[in-house]
mmCIF file with all atom_site columns, N, CA, C and O in Angstrom:
data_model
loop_
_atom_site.group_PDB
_atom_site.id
_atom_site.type_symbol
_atom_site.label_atom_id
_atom_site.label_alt_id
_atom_site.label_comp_id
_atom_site.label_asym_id
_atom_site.label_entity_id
_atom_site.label_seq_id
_atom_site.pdbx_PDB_ins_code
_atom_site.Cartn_x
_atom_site.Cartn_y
_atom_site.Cartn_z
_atom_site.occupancy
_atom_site.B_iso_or_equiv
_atom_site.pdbx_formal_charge
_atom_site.auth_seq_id
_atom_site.auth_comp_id
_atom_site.auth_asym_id
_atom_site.auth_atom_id
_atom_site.pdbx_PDB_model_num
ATOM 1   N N  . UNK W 1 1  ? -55.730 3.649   20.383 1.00 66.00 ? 1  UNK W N  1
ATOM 2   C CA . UNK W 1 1  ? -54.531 3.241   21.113 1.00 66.00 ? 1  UNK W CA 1
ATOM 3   C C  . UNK W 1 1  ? -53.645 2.363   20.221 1.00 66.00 ? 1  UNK W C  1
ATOM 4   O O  . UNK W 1 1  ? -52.433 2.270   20.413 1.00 66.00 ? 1  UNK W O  1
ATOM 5   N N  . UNK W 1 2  ? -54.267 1.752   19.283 1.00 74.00 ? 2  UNK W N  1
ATOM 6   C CA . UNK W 1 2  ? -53.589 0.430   18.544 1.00 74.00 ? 2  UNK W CA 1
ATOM 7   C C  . UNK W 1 2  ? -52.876 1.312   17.743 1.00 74.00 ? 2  UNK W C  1
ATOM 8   O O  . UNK W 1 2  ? -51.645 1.314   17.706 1.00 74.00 ? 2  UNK W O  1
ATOM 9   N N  . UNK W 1 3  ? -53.401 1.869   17.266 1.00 78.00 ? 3  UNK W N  1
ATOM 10  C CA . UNK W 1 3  ? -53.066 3.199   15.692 1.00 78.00 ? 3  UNK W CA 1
ATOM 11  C C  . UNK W 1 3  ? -51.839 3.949   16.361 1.00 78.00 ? 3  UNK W C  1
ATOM 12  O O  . UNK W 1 3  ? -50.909 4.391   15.686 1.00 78.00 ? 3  UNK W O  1
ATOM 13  N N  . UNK W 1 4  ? -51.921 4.075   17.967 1.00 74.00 ? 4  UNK W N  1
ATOM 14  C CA . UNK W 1 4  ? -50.555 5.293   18.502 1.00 74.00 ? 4  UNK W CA 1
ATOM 15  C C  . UNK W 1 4  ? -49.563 4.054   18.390 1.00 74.00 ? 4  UNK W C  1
ATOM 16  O O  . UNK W 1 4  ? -48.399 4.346   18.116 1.00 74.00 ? 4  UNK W O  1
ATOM 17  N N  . UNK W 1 5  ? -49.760 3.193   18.503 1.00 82.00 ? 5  UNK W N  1
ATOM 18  C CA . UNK W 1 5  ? -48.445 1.861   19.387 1.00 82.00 ? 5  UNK W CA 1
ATOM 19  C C  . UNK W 1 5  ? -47.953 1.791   18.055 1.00 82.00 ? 5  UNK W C  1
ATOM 20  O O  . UNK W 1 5  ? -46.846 2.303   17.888 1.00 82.00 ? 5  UNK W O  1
ATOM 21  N N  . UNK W 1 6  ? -48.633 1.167   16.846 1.00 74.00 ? 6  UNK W N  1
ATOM 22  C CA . UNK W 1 6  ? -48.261 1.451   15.441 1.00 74.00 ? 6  UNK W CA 1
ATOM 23  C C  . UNK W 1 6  ? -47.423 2.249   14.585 1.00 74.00 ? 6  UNK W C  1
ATOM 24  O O  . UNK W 1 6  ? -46.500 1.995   13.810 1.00 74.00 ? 6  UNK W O  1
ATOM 25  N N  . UNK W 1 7  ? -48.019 3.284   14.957 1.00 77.00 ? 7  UNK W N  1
ATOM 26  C CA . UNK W 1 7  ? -46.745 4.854   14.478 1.00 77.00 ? 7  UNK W CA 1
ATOM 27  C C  . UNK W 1 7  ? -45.688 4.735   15.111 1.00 77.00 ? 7  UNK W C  1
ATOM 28  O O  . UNK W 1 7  ? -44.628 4.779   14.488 1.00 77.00 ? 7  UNK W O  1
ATOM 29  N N  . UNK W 1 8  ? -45.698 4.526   16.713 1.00 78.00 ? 8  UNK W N  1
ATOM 30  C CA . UNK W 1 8  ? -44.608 4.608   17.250 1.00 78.00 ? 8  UNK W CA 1
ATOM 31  C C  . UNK W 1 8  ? -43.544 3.151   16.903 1.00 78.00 ? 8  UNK W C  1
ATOM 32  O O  . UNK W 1 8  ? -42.365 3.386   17.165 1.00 78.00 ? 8  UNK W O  1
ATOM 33  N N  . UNK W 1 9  ? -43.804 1.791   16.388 1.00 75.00 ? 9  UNK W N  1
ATOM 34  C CA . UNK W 1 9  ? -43.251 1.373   16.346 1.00 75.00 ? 9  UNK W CA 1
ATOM 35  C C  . UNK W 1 9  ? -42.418 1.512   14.871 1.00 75.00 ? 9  UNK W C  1
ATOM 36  O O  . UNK W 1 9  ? -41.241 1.187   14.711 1.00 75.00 ? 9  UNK W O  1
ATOM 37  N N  . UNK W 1 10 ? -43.383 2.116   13.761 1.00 72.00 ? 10 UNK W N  1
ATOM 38  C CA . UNK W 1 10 ? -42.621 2.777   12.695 1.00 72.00 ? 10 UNK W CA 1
ATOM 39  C C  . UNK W 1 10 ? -41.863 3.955   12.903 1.00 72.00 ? 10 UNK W C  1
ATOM 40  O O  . UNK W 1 10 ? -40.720 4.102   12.469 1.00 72.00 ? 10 UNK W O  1
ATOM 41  N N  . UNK W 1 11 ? -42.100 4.274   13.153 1.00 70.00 ? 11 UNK W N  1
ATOM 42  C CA . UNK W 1 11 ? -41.022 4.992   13.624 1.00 70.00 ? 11 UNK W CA 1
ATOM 43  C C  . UNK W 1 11 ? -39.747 4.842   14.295 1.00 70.00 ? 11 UNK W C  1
ATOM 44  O O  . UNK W 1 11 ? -38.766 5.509   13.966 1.00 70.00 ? 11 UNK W O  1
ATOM 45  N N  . UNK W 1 12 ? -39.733 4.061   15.144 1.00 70.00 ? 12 UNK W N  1
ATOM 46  C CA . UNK W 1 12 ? -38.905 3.155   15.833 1.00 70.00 ? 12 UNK W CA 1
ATOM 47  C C  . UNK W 1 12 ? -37.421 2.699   14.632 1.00 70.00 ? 12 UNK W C  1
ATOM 48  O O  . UNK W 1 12 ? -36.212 2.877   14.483 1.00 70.00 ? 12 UNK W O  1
ATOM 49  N N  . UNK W 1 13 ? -38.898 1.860   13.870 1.00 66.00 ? 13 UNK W N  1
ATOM 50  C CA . UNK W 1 13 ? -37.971 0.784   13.142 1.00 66.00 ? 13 UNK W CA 1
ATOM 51  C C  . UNK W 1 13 ? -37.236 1.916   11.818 1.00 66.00 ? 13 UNK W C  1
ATOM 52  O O  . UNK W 1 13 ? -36.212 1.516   11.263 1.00 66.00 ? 13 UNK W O  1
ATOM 53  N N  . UNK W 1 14 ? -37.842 3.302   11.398 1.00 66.00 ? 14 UNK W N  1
ATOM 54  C CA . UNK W 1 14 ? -37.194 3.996   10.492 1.00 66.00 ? 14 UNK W CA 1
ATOM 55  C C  . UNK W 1 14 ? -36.093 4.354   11.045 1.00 66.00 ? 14 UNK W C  1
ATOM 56  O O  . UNK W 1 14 ? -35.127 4.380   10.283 1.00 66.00 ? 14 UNK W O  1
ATOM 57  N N  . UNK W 1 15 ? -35.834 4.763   12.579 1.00 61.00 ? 15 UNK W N  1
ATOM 58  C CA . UNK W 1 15 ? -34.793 5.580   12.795 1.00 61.00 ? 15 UNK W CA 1
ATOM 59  C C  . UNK W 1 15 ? -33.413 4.456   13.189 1.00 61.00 ? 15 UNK W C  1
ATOM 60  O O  . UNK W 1 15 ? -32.213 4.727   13.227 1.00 61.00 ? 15 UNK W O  1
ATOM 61  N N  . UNK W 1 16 ? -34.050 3.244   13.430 1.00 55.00 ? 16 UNK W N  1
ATOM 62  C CA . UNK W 1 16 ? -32.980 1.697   13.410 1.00 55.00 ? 16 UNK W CA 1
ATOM 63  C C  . UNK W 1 16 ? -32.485 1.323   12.297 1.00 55.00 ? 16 UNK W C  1
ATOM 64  O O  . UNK W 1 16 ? -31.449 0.660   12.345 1.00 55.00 ? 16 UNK W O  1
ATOM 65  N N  . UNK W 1 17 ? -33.003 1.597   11.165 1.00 52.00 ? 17 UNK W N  1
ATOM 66  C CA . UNK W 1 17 ? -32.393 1.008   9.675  1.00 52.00 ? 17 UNK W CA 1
ATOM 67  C C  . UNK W 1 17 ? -32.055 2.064   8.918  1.00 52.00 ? 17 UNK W C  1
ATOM 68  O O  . UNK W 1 17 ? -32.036 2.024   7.688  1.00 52.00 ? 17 UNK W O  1
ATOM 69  N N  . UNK W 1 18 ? -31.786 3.014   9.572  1.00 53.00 ? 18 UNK W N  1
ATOM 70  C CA . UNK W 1 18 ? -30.913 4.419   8.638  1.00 53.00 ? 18 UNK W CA 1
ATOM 71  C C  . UNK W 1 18 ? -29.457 4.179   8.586  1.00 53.00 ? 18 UNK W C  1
ATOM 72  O O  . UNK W 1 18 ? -28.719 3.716   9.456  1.00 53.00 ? 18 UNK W O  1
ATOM 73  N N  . UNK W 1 19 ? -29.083 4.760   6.891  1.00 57.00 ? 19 UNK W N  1
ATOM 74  C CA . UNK W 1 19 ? -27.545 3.986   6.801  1.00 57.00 ? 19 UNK W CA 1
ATOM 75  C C  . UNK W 1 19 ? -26.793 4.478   7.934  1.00 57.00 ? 19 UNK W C  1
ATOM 76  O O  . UNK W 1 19 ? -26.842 5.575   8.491  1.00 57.00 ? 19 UNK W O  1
ATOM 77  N N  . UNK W 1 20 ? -26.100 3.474   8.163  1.00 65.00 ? 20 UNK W N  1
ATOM 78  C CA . UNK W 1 20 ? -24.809 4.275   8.731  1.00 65.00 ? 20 UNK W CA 1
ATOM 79  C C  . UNK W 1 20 ? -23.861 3.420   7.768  1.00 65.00 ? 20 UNK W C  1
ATOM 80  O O  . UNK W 1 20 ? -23.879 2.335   7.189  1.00 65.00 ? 20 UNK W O  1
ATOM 81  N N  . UNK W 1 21 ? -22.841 4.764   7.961  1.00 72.00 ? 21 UNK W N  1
ATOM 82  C CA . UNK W 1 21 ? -21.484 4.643   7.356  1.00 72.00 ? 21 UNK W CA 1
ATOM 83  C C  . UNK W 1 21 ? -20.734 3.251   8.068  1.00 72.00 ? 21 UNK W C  1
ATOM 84  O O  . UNK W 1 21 ? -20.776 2.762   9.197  1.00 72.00 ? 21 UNK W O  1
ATOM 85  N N  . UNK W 1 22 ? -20.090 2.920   6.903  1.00 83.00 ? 22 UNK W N  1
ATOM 86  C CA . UNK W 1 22 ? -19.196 1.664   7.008  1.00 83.00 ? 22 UNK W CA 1
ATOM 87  C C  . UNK W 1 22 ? -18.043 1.822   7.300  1.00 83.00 ? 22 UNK W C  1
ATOM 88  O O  . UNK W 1 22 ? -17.492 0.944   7.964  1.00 83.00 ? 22 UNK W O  1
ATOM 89  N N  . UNK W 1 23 ? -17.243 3.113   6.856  1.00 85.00 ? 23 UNK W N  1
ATOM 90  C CA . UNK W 1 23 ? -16.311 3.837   7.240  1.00 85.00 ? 23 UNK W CA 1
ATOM 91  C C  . UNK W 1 23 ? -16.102 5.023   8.147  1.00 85.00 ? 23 UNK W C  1
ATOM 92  O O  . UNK W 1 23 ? -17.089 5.757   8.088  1.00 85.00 ? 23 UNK W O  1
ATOM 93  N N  . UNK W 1 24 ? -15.472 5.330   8.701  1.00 89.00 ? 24 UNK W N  1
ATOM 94  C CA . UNK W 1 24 ? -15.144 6.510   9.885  1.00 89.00 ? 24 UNK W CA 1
ATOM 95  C C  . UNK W 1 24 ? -14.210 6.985   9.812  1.00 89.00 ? 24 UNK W C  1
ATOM 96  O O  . UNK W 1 24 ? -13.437 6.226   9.229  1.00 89.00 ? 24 UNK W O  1
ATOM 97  N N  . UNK W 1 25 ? -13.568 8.247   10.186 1.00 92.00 ? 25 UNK W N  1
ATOM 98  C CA . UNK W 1 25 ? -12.314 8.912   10.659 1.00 92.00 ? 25 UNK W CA 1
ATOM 99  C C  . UNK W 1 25 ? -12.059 8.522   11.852 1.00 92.00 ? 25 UNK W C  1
ATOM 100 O O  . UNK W 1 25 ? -12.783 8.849   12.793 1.00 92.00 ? 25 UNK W O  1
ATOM 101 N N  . UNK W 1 26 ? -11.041 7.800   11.985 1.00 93.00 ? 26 UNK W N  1
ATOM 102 C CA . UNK W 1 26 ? -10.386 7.536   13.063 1.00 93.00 ? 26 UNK W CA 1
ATOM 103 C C  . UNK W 1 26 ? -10.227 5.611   13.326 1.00 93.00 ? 26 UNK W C  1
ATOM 104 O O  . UNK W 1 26 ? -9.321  5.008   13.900 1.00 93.00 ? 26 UNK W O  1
ATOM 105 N N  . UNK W 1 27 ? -11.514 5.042   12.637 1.00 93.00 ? 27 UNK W N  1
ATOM 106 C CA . UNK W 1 27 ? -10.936 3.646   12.276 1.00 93.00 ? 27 UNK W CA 1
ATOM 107 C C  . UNK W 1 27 ? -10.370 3.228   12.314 1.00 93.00 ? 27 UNK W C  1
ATOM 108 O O  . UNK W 1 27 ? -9.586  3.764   11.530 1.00 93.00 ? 27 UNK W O  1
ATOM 109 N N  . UNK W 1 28 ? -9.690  2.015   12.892 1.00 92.00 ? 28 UNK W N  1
ATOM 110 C CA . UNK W 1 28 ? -8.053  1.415   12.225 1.00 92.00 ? 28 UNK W CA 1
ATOM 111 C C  . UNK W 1 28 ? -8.991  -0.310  12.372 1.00 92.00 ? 28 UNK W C  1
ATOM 112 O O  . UNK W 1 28 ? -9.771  -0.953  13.075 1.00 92.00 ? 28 UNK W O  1
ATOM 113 N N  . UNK W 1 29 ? -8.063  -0.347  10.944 1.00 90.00 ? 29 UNK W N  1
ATOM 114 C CA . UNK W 1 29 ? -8.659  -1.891  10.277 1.00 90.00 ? 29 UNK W CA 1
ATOM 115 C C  . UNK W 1 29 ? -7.180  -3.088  10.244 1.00 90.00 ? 29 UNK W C  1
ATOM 116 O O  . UNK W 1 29 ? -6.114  -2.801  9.699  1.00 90.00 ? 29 UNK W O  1
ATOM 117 N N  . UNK W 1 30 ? -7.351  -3.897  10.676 1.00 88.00 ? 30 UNK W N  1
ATOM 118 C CA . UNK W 1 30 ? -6.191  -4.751  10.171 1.00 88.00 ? 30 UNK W CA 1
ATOM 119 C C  . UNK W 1 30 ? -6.637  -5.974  8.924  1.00 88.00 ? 30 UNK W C  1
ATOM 120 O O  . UNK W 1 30 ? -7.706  -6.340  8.436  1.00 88.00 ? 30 UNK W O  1
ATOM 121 N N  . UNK W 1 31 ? -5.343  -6.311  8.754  1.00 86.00 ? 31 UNK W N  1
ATOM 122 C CA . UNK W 1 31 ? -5.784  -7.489  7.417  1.00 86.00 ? 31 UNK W CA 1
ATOM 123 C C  . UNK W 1 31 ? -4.427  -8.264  7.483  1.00 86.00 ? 31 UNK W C  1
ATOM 124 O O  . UNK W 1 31 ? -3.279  -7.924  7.769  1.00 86.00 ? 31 UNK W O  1
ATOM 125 N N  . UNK W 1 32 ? -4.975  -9.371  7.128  1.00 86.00 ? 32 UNK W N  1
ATOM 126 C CA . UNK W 1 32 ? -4.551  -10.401 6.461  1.00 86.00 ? 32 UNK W CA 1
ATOM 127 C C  . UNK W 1 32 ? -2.768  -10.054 5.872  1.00 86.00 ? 32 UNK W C  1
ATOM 128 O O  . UNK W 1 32 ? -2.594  -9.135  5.071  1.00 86.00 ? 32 UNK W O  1
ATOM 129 N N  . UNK W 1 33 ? -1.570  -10.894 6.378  1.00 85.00 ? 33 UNK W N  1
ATOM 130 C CA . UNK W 1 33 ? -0.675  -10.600 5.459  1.00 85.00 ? 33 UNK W CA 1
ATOM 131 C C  . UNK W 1 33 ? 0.520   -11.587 5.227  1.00 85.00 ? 33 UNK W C  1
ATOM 132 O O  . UNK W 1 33 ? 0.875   -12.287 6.175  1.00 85.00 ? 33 UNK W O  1
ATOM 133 N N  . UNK W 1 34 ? 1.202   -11.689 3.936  1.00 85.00 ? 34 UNK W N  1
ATOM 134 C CA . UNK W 1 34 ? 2.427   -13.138 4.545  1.00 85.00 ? 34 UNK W CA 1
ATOM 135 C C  . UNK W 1 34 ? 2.331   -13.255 5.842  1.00 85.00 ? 34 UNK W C  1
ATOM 136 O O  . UNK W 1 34 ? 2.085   -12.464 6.752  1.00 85.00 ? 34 UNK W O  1
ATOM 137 N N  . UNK W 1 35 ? 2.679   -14.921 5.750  1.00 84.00 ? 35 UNK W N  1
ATOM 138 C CA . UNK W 1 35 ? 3.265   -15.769 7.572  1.00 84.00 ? 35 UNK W CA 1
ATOM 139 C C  . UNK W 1 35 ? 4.591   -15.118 7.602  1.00 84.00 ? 35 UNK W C  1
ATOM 140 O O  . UNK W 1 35 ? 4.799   -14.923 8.800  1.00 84.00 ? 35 UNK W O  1
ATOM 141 N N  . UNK W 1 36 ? 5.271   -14.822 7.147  1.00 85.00 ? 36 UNK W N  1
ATOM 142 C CA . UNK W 1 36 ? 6.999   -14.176 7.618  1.00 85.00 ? 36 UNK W CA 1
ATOM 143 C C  . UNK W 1 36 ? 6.729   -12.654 7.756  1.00 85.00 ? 36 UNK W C  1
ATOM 144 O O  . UNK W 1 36 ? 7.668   -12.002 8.211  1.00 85.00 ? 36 UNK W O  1
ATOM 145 N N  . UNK W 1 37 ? 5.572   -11.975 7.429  1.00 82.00 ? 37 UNK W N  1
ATOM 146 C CA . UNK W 1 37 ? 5.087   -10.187 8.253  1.00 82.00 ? 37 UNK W CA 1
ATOM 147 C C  . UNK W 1 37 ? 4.803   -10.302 8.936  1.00 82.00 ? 37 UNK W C  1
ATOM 148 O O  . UNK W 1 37 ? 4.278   -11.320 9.388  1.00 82.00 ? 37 UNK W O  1
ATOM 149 N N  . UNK W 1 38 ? 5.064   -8.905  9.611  1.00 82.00 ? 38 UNK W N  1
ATOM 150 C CA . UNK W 1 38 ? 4.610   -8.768  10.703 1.00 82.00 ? 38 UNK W CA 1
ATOM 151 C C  . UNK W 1 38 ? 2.702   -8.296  9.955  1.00 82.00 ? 38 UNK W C  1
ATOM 152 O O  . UNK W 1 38 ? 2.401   -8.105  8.777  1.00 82.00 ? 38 UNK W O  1
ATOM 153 N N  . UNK W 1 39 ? 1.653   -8.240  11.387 1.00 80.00 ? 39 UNK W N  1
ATOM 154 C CA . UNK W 1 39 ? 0.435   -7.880  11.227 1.00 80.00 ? 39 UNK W CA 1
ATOM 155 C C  . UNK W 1 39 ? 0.137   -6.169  10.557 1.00 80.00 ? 39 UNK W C  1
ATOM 156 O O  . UNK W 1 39 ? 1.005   -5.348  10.853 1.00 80.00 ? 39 UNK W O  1
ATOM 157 N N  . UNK W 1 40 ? -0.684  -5.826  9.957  1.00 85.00 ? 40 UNK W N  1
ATOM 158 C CA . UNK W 1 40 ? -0.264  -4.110  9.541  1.00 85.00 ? 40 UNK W CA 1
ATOM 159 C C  . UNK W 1 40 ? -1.973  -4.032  9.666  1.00 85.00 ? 40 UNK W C  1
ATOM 160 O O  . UNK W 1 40 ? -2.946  -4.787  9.692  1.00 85.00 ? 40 UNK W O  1
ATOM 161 N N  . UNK W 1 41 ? -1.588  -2.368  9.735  1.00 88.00 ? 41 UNK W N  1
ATOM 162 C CA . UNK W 1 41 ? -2.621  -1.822  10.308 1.00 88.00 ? 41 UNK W CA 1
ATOM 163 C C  . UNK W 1 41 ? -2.773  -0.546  9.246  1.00 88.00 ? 41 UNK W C  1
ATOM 164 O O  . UNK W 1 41 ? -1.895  0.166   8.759  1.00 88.00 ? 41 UNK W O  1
ATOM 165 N N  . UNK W 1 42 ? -4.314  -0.525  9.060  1.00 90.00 ? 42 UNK W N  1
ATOM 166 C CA . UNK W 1 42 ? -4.811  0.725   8.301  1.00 90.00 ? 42 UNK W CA 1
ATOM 167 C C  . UNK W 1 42 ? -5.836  1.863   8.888  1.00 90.00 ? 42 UNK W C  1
ATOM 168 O O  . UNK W 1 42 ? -7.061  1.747   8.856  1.00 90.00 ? 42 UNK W O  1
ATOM 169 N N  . UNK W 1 43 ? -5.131  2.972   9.423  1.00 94.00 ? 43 UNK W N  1
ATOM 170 C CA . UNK W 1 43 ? -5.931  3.816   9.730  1.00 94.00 ? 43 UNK W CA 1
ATOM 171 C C  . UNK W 1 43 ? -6.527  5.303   8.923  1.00 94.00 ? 43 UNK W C  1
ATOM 172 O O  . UNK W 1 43 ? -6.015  6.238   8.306  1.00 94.00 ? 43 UNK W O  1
ATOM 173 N N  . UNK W 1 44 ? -7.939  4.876   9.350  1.00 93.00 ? 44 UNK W N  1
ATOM 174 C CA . UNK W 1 44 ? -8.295  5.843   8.316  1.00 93.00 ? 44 UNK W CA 1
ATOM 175 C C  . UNK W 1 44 ? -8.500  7.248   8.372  1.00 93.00 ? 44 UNK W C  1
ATOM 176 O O  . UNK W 1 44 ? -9.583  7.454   8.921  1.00 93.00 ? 44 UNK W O  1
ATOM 177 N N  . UNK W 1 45 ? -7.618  8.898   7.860  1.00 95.00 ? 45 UNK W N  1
ATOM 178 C CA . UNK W 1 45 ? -7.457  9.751   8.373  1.00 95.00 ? 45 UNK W CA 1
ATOM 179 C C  . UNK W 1 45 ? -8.683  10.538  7.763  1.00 95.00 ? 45 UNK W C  1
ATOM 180 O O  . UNK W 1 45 ? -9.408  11.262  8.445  1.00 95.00 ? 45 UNK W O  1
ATOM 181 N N  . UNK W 1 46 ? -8.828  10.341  6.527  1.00 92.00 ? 46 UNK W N  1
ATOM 182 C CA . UNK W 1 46 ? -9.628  11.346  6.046  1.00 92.00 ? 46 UNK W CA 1
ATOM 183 C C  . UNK W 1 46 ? -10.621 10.667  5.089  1.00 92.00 ? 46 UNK W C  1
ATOM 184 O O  . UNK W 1 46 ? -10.538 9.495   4.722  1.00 92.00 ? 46 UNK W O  1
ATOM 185 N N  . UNK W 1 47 ? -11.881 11.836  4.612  1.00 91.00 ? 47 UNK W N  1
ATOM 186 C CA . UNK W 1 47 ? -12.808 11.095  3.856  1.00 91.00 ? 47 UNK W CA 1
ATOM 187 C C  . UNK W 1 47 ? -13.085 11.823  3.162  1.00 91.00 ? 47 UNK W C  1
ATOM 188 O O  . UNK W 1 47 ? -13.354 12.962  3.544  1.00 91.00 ? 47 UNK W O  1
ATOM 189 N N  . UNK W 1 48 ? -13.140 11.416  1.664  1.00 91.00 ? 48 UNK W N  1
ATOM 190 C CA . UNK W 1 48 ? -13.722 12.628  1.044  1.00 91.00 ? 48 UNK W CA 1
ATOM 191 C C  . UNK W 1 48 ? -14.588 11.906  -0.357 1.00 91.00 ? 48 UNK W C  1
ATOM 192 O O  . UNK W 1 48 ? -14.261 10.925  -1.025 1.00 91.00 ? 48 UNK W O  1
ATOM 193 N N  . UNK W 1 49 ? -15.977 12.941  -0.508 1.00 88.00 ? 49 UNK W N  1
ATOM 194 C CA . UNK W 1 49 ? -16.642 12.477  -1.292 1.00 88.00 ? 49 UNK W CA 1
ATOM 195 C C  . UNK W 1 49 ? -16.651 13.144  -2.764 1.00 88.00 ? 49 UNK W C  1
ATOM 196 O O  . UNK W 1 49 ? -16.493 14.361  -2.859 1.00 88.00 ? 49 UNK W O  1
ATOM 197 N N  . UNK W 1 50 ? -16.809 12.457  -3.745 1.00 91.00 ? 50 UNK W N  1
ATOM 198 C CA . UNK W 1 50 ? -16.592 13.217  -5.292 1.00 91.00 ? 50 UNK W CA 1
ATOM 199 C C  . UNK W 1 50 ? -17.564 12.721  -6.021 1.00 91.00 ? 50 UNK W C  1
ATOM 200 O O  . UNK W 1 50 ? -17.784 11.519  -6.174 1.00 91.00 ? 50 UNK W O  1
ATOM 201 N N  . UNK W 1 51 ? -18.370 13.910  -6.642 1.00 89.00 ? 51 UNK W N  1
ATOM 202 C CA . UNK W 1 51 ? -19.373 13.745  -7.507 1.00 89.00 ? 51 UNK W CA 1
ATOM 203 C C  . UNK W 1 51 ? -19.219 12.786  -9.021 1.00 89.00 ? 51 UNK W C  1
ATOM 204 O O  . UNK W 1 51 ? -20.181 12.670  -9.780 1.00 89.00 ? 51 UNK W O  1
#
């Protein structure tokens, strides 16, 4: 019984600490900008990966 509760909690904890992405399609991030701007906004449309 100890040995099933075991697996299952590895298991658990592998499928909780799998990367996830930091970035997304569809995101919108704001930042920081001069006191006399207005606030701006970055949304993110596309993603692409290169070897």
């Amino acid at each position: 019984m100890k040995l099933y509760t075991f697996i299952a909690v590895l298991l658990l904890l592998s499928f909780s600490c799998a990367k996830k992405d930091k970035y997304s399609v569809g995101q919108e991030w704001n930042y920081k900008t001069r006191p006399t701007e207005k606030s701006s906004t970055l949304k993110i449309l596309k993603i692409e990966e290169y070897p």
